[in-house]
GROMACS .gro file of N, CA and C in nm:
model
  198
    1UNK      N    1  -1.976   0.047   0.881
    1UNK     CA    2  -1.864   0.124   0.859
    1UNK      C    3  -1.902   0.259   0.785
    2UNK      N    4  -1.845   0.364   0.790
    2UNK     CA    5  -1.869   0.492   0.733
    2UNK      C    6  -1.807   0.500   0.589
    3UNK      N    7  -1.798   0.620   0.550
    3UNK     CA    8  -1.748   0.652   0.417
    3UNK      C    9  -1.587   0.618   0.416
    4UNK      N   10  -1.538   0.563   0.321
    4UNK     CA   11  -1.393   0.536   0.289
    4UNK      C   12  -1.338   0.601   0.163
    5UNK      N   13  -1.211   0.637   0.170
    5UNK     CA   14  -1.143   0.686   0.058
    5UNK      C   15  -1.011   0.602   0.043
    6UNK      N   16  -0.975   0.580  -0.079
    6UNK     CA   17  -0.837   0.520  -0.106
    6UNK      C   18  -0.748   0.623  -0.179
    7UNK      N   19  -0.632   0.643  -0.133
    7UNK     CA   20  -0.531   0.735  -0.194
    7UNK      C   21  -0.432   0.646  -0.263
    8UNK      N   22  -0.420   0.638  -0.395
    8UNK     CA   23  -0.332   0.552  -0.458
    8UNK      C   24  -0.249   0.620  -0.557
    9UNK      N   25  -0.124   0.591  -0.575
    9UNK     CA   26  -0.029   0.652  -0.674
    9UNK      C   27  -0.067   0.613  -0.817
   10UNK      N   28  -0.070   0.693  -0.908
   10UNK     CA   29  -0.094   0.659  -1.045
   10UNK      C   30   0.035   0.644  -1.123
   11UNK      N   31   0.036   0.584  -1.237
   11UNK     CA   32   0.159   0.567  -1.317
   11UNK      C   33   0.226   0.697  -1.350
   12UNK      N   34   0.161   0.808  -1.356
   12UNK     CA   35   0.231   0.934  -1.386
   12UNK      C   36   0.272   1.011  -1.254
   13UNK      N   37   0.269   0.931  -1.141
   13UNK     CA   38   0.316   0.976  -1.016
   13UNK      C   39   0.224   1.068  -0.947
   14UNK      N   40   0.110   1.099  -1.002
   14UNK     CA   41   0.001   1.178  -0.924
   14UNK      C   42  -0.076   1.075  -0.839
   15UNK      N   43  -0.186   1.131  -0.769
   15UNK     CA   44  -0.250   1.041  -0.676
   15UNK      C   45  -0.407   1.050  -0.703
   16UNK      N   46  -0.470   0.935  -0.719
   16UNK     CA   47  -0.617   0.920  -0.720
   16UNK      C   48  -0.658   0.915  -0.579
   17UNK      N   49  -0.775   0.984  -0.554
   17UNK     CA   50  -0.852   0.961  -0.436
   17UNK      C   51  -0.982   0.902  -0.477
   18UNK      N   52  -1.021   0.786  -0.432
   18UNK     CA   53  -1.134   0.719  -0.481
   18UNK      C   54  -1.212   0.653  -0.369
   19UNK      N   55  -1.344   0.633  -0.393
   19UNK     CA   56  -1.428   0.569  -0.296
   19UNK      C   57  -1.426   0.414  -0.345
   20UNK      N   58  -1.444   0.324  -0.253
   20UNK     CA   59  -1.454   0.178  -0.293
   20UNK      C   60  -1.528   0.148  -0.411
   21UNK      N   61  -1.481   0.065  -0.509
   21UNK     CA   62  -1.550   0.029  -0.625
   21UNK      C   63  -1.593   0.128  -0.715
   22UNK      N   64  -1.533   0.261  -0.707
   22UNK     CA   65  -1.567   0.364  -0.794
   22UNK      C   66  -1.500   0.342  -0.938
   23UNK      N   67  -1.565   0.385  -1.040
   23UNK     CA   68  -1.509   0.361  -1.175
   23UNK      C   69  -1.403   0.471  -1.208
   24UNK      N   70  -1.430   0.583  -1.139
   24UNK     CA   71  -1.326   0.700  -1.163
   24UNK      C   72  -1.294   0.759  -1.018
   25UNK      N   73  -1.177   0.824  -1.010
   25UNK     CA   74  -1.154   0.889  -0.888
   25UNK      C   75  -1.227   1.009  -0.861
   26UNK      N   76  -1.241   1.038  -0.725
   26UNK     CA   77  -1.322   1.160  -0.682
   26UNK      C   78  -1.237   1.286  -0.728
   27UNK      N   79  -1.103   1.271  -0.703
   27UNK     CA   80  -1.014   1.383  -0.735
   27UNK      C   81  -0.882   1.328  -0.775
   28UNK      N   82  -0.790   1.401  -0.842
   28UNK     CA   83  -0.654   1.357  -0.878
   28UNK      C   84  -0.570   1.472  -0.815
   29UNK      N   85  -0.480   1.433  -0.732
   29UNK     CA   86  -0.386   1.549  -0.670
   29UNK      C   87  -0.231   1.521  -0.721
   30UNK      N   88  -0.162   1.625  -0.695
   30UNK     CA   89  -0.022   1.608  -0.736
   30UNK      C   90   0.062   1.538  -0.639
   31UNK      N   91   0.016   1.541  -0.509
   31UNK     CA   92   0.089   1.476  -0.399
   31UNK      C   93  -0.003   1.386  -0.307
   32UNK      N   94   0.056   1.296  -0.246
   32UNK     CA   95  -0.016   1.203  -0.155
   32UNK      C   96  -0.071   1.284  -0.041
   33UNK      N   97  -0.011   1.383   0.014
   33UNK     CA   98  -0.052   1.466   0.118
   33UNK      C   99  -0.178   1.558   0.081
   34UNK      N  100  -0.166   1.596  -0.055
   34UNK     CA  101  -0.284   1.668  -0.109
   34UNK      C  102  -0.410   1.581  -0.117
   35UNK      N  103  -0.393   1.457  -0.146
   35UNK     CA  104  -0.508   1.363  -0.159
   35UNK      C  105  -0.563   1.328  -0.015
   36UNK      N  106  -0.478   1.323   0.086
   36UNK     CA  107  -0.509   1.297   0.215
   36UNK      C  108  -0.590   1.417   0.266
   37UNK      N  109  -0.537   1.540   0.242
   37UNK     CA  110  -0.594   1.658   0.288
   37UNK      C  111  -0.734   1.682   0.228
   38UNK      N  112  -0.749   1.643   0.096
   38UNK     CA  113  -0.880   1.653   0.040
   38UNK      C  114  -0.972   1.566   0.091
   39UNK      N  115  -0.939   1.438   0.123
   39UNK     CA  116  -1.031   1.342   0.178
   39UNK      C  117  -1.076   1.390   0.311
   40UNK      N  118  -0.984   1.429   0.399
   40UNK     CA  119  -1.007   1.482   0.538
   40UNK      C  120  -1.108   1.597   0.533
   41UNK      N  121  -1.078   1.693   0.443
   41UNK     CA  122  -1.164   1.816   0.426
   41UNK      C  123  -1.302   1.774   0.374
   42UNK      N  124  -1.315   1.676   0.292
   42UNK     CA  125  -1.449   1.647   0.231
   42UNK      C  126  -1.528   1.569   0.327
   43UNK      N  127  -1.461   1.479   0.407
   43UNK     CA  128  -1.542   1.406   0.509
   43UNK      C  129  -1.442   1.380   0.638
   44UNK      N  130  -1.438   1.458   0.732
   44UNK     CA  131  -1.350   1.433   0.847
   44UNK      C  132  -1.362   1.304   0.924
   45UNK      N  133  -1.481   1.244   0.901
   45UNK     CA  134  -1.522   1.110   0.973
   45UNK      C  135  -1.477   0.988   0.885
   46UNK      N  136  -1.433   1.017   0.754
   46UNK     CA  137  -1.413   0.901   0.673
   46UNK      C  138  -1.288   0.824   0.705
   47UNK      N  139  -1.278   0.700   0.680
   47UNK     CA  140  -1.152   0.618   0.693
   47UNK      C  141  -1.080   0.639   0.570
   48UNK      N  142  -0.952   0.675   0.580
   48UNK     CA  143  -0.869   0.700   0.467
   48UNK      C  144  -0.758   0.600   0.457
   49UNK      N  145  -0.767   0.519   0.336
   49UNK     CA  146  -0.666   0.418   0.326
   49UNK      C  147  -0.558   0.459   0.228
   50UNK      N  148  -0.424   0.462   0.268
   50UNK     CA  149  -0.315   0.524   0.194
   50UNK      C  150  -0.225   0.411   0.138
   51UNK      N  151  -0.201   0.416   0.027
   51UNK     CA  152  -0.114   0.314  -0.040
   51UNK      C  153   0.026   0.353   0.007
   52UNK      N  154   0.112   0.243   0.045
   52UNK     CA  155   0.256   0.266   0.078
   52UNK      C  156   0.329   0.277  -0.060
   53UNK      N  157   0.385   0.392  -0.074
   53UNK     CA  158   0.457   0.414  -0.206
   53UNK      C  159   0.603   0.381  -0.201
   54UNK      N  160   0.658   0.327  -0.092
   54UNK     CA  161   0.779   0.290  -0.103
   54UNK      C  162   0.803   0.134  -0.159
   55UNK      N  163   0.890   0.111  -0.236
   55UNK     CA  164   0.904  -0.020  -0.302
   55UNK      C  165   0.998  -0.119  -0.203
   56UNK      N  166   0.928  -0.166  -0.118
   56UNK     CA  167   0.990  -0.259  -0.009
   56UNK      C  168   0.926  -0.398  -0.034
   57UNK      N  169   1.003  -0.494  -0.016
   57UNK     CA  170   0.951  -0.640  -0.034
   57UNK      C  171   0.891  -0.672  -0.165
   58UNK      N  172   0.786  -0.730  -0.166
   58UNK     CA  173   0.722  -0.782  -0.287
   58UNK      C  174   0.645  -0.671  -0.369
   59UNK      N  175   0.631  -0.549  -0.319
   59UNK     CA  176   0.559  -0.457  -0.390
   59UNK      C  177   0.478  -0.362  -0.305
   60UNK      N  178   0.391  -0.290  -0.368
   60UNK     CA  179   0.312  -0.184  -0.310
   60UNK      C  180   0.175  -0.246  -0.270
   61UNK      N  181   0.172  -0.350  -0.187
   61UNK     CA  182   0.056  -0.420  -0.143
   61UNK      C  183   0.010  -0.388  -0.005
   62UNK      N  184   0.073  -0.285   0.060
   62UNK     CA  185   0.033  -0.247   0.199
   62UNK      C  186  -0.029  -0.130   0.202
   63UNK      N  187  -0.115  -0.101   0.285
   63UNK     CA  188  -0.198   0.013   0.315
   63UNK      C  189  -0.183   0.058   0.461
   64UNK      N  190  -0.180   0.179   0.477
   64UNK     CA  191  -0.190   0.239   0.617
   64UNK      C  192  -0.323   0.309   0.623
   65UNK      N  193  -0.385   0.310   0.730
   65UNK     CA  194  -0.515   0.369   0.764
   65UNK      C  195  -0.506   0.493   0.852
   66UNK      N  196  -0.562   0.596   0.804
   66UNK     CA  197  -0.567   0.717   0.884
   66UNK      C  198  -0.698   0.737   0.956
   0.00000   0.00000   0.00000
């Protein structure tokens, strides 16, 4: 599998874009769309995992893949 990024909402409502097992995010953006755009621009072939930010069901445990 190639490079991966995870776009996750922070407690302050901004978004971290991180590689798996990273200690710190690669970048912090104001919007989820900004995080996705950064990841696509940085590596167009990367798999991007985006956290579902709607509170549905048991919580935010669902991911969608771009």
